[in-house]
Amino acid sequence: MGSGAVDSSQWLSVKEETIFLHDGLIRVTDLAELPSEIGVSEQGDTEQEILTFETKNPVELAERLRAVCGNQSNAYARLLEYRLNALRGLWAAQRQLALEEQQDREGTGGADEETLALLKRQGLLQQPEQAPFTSRVALLLVFPLLQSQTRSDPALCGVTAEVLLACLRDCQPLSLSKEPSDCLNGLEGLLCSWLEDEPQESGQAQSKARSQVLHTQRQRENAAAALVALACARGSLKTFIHTVHLLQKQTDLGHLPVSDVLYRLLLLEGGPGSPSCLLGGKHSVSWGFEDMLPTPDNSTGGAESKDTDLGRCLATDGLYLYTTNSSGRGLSKLGSGLHGTLRGFVYCRNEELEPGWVVFSSSRLLHRPSSFDAKPHQLCQVVDPFTLQVCQIVPMPAHHFPVGSSMTTLHLCSDGTYLYWVWSPASLNEKTQKGHSVFMDVFHLSTQTGLCVADILQERVILTRKEGESSKCLNELLLSRMSRFRASHSATLAALTGSAITNTVKEEQSAVNTSCGLPLKTLRKTPMYVCGTYLVMLVSPPGVSGSSATRSLFGGTSSLSSLKILASSLVFNLADGQFSSRADLIDAPGSSLGRGAQVAGLGTCYDALNNLIWTCSSDYIDQWCNPGNQAFHHVCHRLGVSHVIKEPKEETVATGEVINQLLHHVGAMCIHQLNLLAASSNSLPLEALLGKQHPIEARHFGSICDIMEKAMVNGDTCIIRCILVVFQVVFRFFNPQSEQDRESVRRSGLLLWQLLMAPVDQIGTEIQREVCLAISSGLNTLYQGELELNKLLKLVLTEGERNSGLSQLRDVILTNLAEQLQKNRFGSEDDDHYRLNDELLHYVLKTVVRESCLVITKCQTVARDDFQKLLSTVPVVSPCLRYLMAVQNHLLSNTILIRPDESDDSDSSLQGETMKVQELQSSILSLATKILVGCDEVLETLQQVTTALINSDISDRETRLKGLEQVTKATMLGHLLPVLLTSLMHPTLQTLTLADALMPQLVQLVLYTSQVSMASLLEIFYYV
């Protein structure tokens, strides 16, 4: 890995807020440019570098402050300059990354193969036809002949429908996805023409002829069944929607002979996918952290040997990360950097928690101490997520005690919903050569009489892998890339891993003494996670021990260094415990494993909320995208349907149930696609694809609206939730052109708005959230004019506090706009598209000021326990504050990084740069004025709360005053003001116009800050 890649990954590991509110500045000390004054001061000035304010005399203190602040080259000014250099470095790295991604998109045509393949399978993107021209023409000419002939010979229709049904029933789901679309469309159109209702205004003769096309109920059911089978075999979203819409209109249909077809379709669980594992291309970011827990003492031994053989354990609820130390002891709660949390910030910790495993399951933080292996009646204990203290012990389910005299827990995992206990009846110190079984028990947690109770979910399974099964499956991708360098497979692998050329298969087999192919003591420290479909073990490559897997004979700067195997993912199927596949991790130089971390003892977990994988070493936390599909029970929970697929007992299915099962699959399919689009949003420019084709026609969009409208009338919440997910996908690809298109869009907007404004107790919070996501994803389709969009945004910003639906819609829209503004910050013409006008920005700022004042006031008003909960969840950024941060960072970064085109020194170029700078300065002045006025109001509240606490006789006054600093970080004072004031030091922004305009606000800001600081100092003097 070259130095440029190291610098880039190190810069991108921090954010603007971590530089000012956490340890981000320390993380980039070797990268940030030093202040200009450092190293050039005279020798006589060195004594002035040591500053002290230890005095109780206010007059003397004021003199010292005046002496320091009056010097333009003081330590405070140098710190500001150092922070400014850090911001410049961060923004320069972000801009370089944006340029590289743009070049990659242009070089590869913006194609993310995995995402495009799914879009093609679903019929949302056209693909080249593969059938010969003559075959296609012959087939296409048959359809109109059949359609015409059946009018005169109705019996032909019944025979044809029966033949088609017999052929299509033998087709596996999605097996026709690569067949010519025009031929499949013709077949779909033929079946639909036989089923559709006859026109109302037709003559009686024509109506009679049409009604005789399918003159028996059986023929109509066969035609409908053939259409269902075609939809399942084709797998196209458009065909599924067309089929469901047509079946809803056929009120006289009874049962259809498609039970086997639908059963095979549901077994796909929404469509094919890859197993979950760690892949280099899915690595998102790596950042340094400190867990603030005691370091394990390796000098102790004897009785504690069993405890110290544990590795680090990691869990997450989607917002916060919970980690033990490197030997499994203690617990620390850190911000993940997602959903407004502060990346790496330690919100709470418990140093006394005994060694064990920690998971987050069913909205509960759970811990199983290793000492529970001697207590077979106890499964785990519930930990309070705010205090990290144990609050309940969860008993083992009755009659489920492990067999045998001893039991060794190897890991406790969770997919966010269920609990997975991996254990063995053998003892760690057992010397027998007999192979031991590794069991996995799955539990479902529920609440009974206020207590957490565990129930068995499925039969106990044995994790099984044949000896040498993973050793022989060397990474073919790696070897193919090495074809021009290698003399033999073993020599190549040895050179890449830095190990000797030995018979790795025999070595591994000789050490194996468990059913899953790994030694018991190795399993104890093997990182494991469960995604809901698979259990994944992370192991070092075969024949490699310790950190040697990360060394290469080619050296760290060699072009081959990125080919070394960093770790291997052993994938086991949860249903039967059988080994499924193995994937090797390469091409992840920026990860902790790429930096030299050992695989053994690594902490890892699956993030069900964000569909991510987290790994944690002693120094770094890594975020990975999950390459596999989301587990089926997660998908079904979102859709509000059961994930249990029952094998049919009869050949026929009622038409209503056919519709439900088809939409069940459609909803799951669309959720998988949304996850793929979210994971590949940086590499897949949808706009470029949309400009070339129109994958969704108006009739299909109208059919979706018809299905939704009927479901709303019938109160069918399952269908409503499925169609809401469909809307979220279709809005990304539907580009209304004609008046009919725009009418369909208006209709969909009315339906969504009707759901949004319905009482939440009537539709439920889940539907309300899906409605907000649908409106946000289709924001530019539903509200194409700037006037309409601004009207909607004004409504949600002004009325959001009085309506839960509007409040949630506001948060979703602003979060989405902030993300888009962050991604398109540099070199994009769409920046202005994500920036609200001054009026709307004013409403956002008012909300931020209100939120900031409210959270500061809580330090004085809430009870002691609630205040402790508050401290364990802040700082966290609200969607409104997050959007303001994105706008401010966008303006400041583009201003500070602006540079003239070196290849063009013409007057027109210089004039253009000058106008751009002036435009940015004007925007910054307008925003800075609003922010400083808002900060004055928040500081006034802070001063009032501080004074009130000092004058109060509350028992925990000192704790609340100390907590005020942490709470203030969650406000605009922490997330907006430091970045703004630091950036204003840049020469581009040091203008007379800006200084003159901002001086009144800055003076007021200094007054409030001085009052708060003086009040705090007086309190400190009081306690001293």
mmCIF file with all atom_site columns, N, CA and C in Angstrom, residues 71 82 116 271 324 349 429 527 721 757 783 900 910:
data_model
loop_
_atom_site.group_PDB
_atom_site.id
_atom_site.type_symbol
_atom_site.label_atom_id
_atom_site.label_alt_id
_atom_site.label_comp_id
_atom_site.label_asym_id
_atom_site.label_entity_id
_atom_site.label_seq_id
_atom_site.pdbx_PDB_ins_code
_atom_site.Cartn_x
_atom_site.Cartn_y
_atom_site.Cartn_z
_atom_site.occupancy
_atom_site.B_iso_or_equiv
_atom_site.pdbx_formal_charge
_atom_site.auth_seq_id
_atom_site.auth_comp_id
_atom_site.auth_asym_id
_atom_site.auth_atom_id
_atom_site.pdbx_PDB_model_num
ATOM 1  N N  . ASN A 1 71  ? -1.939  38.819  21.671  1.00 0.00 ? 71  ASN A N  1
ATOM 2  C CA . ASN A 1 71  ? -0.781  38.469  20.851  1.00 0.00 ? 71  ASN A CA 1
ATOM 3  C C  . ASN A 1 71  ? -1.247  37.637  19.667  1.00 0.00 ? 71  ASN A C  1
ATOM 4  N N  . TYR A 1 82  ? -3.772  25.316  13.274  1.00 0.00 ? 82  TYR A N  1
ATOM 5  C CA . TYR A 1 82  ? -3.562  23.870  13.156  1.00 0.00 ? 82  TYR A CA 1
ATOM 6  C C  . TYR A 1 82  ? -4.869  23.166  12.824  1.00 0.00 ? 82  TYR A C  1
ATOM 7  N N  . LEU A 1 116 ? -26.589 -3.959  -11.418 1.00 0.00 ? 116 LEU A N  1
ATOM 8  C CA . LEU A 1 116 ? -27.163 -3.988  -12.758 1.00 0.00 ? 116 LEU A CA 1
ATOM 9  C C  . LEU A 1 116 ? -27.746 -5.356  -13.086 1.00 0.00 ? 116 LEU A C  1
ATOM 10 N N  . GLY A 1 271 ? -35.111 -13.630 -4.059  1.00 0.00 ? 271 GLY A N  1
ATOM 11 C CA . GLY A 1 271 ? -34.185 -13.651 -5.182  1.00 0.00 ? 271 GLY A CA 1
ATOM 12 C C  . GLY A 1 271 ? -32.833 -14.163 -4.779  1.00 0.00 ? 271 GLY A C  1
ATOM 13 N N  . THR A 1 324 ? -16.082 -5.038  24.327  1.00 0.00 ? 324 THR A N  1
ATOM 14 C CA . THR A 1 324 ? -15.303 -5.396  25.505  1.00 0.00 ? 324 THR A CA 1
ATOM 15 C C  . THR A 1 324 ? -13.848 -5.029  25.229  1.00 0.00 ? 324 THR A C  1
ATOM 16 N N  . ARG A 1 349 ? -19.267 3.504   29.993  1.00 0.00 ? 349 ARG A N  1
ATOM 17 C CA . ARG A 1 349 ? -18.466 2.287   30.107  1.00 0.00 ? 349 ARG A CA 1
ATOM 18 C C  . ARG A 1 349 ? -18.659 1.653   31.483  1.00 0.00 ? 349 ARG A C  1
ATOM 19 N N  . ASN A 1 429 ? -9.364  -27.962 28.230  1.00 0.00 ? 429 ASN A N  1
ATOM 20 C CA . ASN A 1 429 ? -8.129  -28.638 28.618  1.00 0.00 ? 429 ASN A CA 1
ATOM 21 C C  . ASN A 1 429 ? -8.163  -30.139 28.344  1.00 0.00 ? 429 ASN A C  1
ATOM 22 N N  . PRO A 1 527 ? -13.297 -15.005 15.592  1.00 0.00 ? 527 PRO A N  1
ATOM 23 C CA . PRO A 1 527 ? -14.419 -14.058 15.423  1.00 0.00 ? 527 PRO A CA 1
ATOM 24 C C  . PRO A 1 527 ? -15.561 -14.720 14.665  1.00 0.00 ? 527 PRO A C  1
ATOM 25 N N  . ARG A 1 721 ? -47.914 -2.280  2.825   1.00 0.00 ? 721 ARG A N  1
ATOM 26 C CA . ARG A 1 721 ? -46.484 -2.205  3.117   1.00 0.00 ? 721 ARG A CA 1
ATOM 27 C C  . ARG A 1 721 ? -45.656 -2.713  1.946   1.00 0.00 ? 721 ARG A C  1
ATOM 28 N N  . MET A 1 757 ? -51.162 11.351  6.410   1.00 0.00 ? 757 MET A N  1
ATOM 29 C CA . MET A 1 757 ? -51.973 12.180  7.300   1.00 0.00 ? 757 MET A CA 1
ATOM 30 C C  . MET A 1 757 ? -52.958 11.358  8.124   1.00 0.00 ? 757 MET A C  1
ATOM 31 N N  . TYR A 1 783 ? -42.807 15.961  -6.961  1.00 0.00 ? 783 TYR A N  1
ATOM 32 C CA . TYR A 1 783 ? -42.844 17.430  -6.929  1.00 0.00 ? 783 TYR A CA 1
ATOM 33 C C  . TYR A 1 783 ? -41.775 17.941  -7.891  1.00 0.00 ? 783 TYR A C  1
ATOM 34 N N  . PRO A 1 900 ? -7.272  28.511  -8.766  1.00 0.00 ? 900 PRO A N  1
ATOM 35 C CA . PRO A 1 900 ? -7.397  28.817  -10.194 1.00 0.00 ? 900 PRO A CA 1
ATOM 36 C C  . PRO A 1 900 ? -6.855  27.683  -11.051 1.00 0.00 ? 900 PRO A C  1
ATOM 37 N N  . LEU A 1 910 ? -9.653  33.973  -14.787 1.00 0.00 ? 910 LEU A N  1
ATOM 38 C CA . LEU A 1 910 ? -9.460  34.661  -13.506 1.00 0.00 ? 910 LEU A CA 1
ATOM 39 C C  . LEU A 1 910 ? -10.728 35.372  -13.070 1.00 0.00 ? 910 LEU A C  1
#
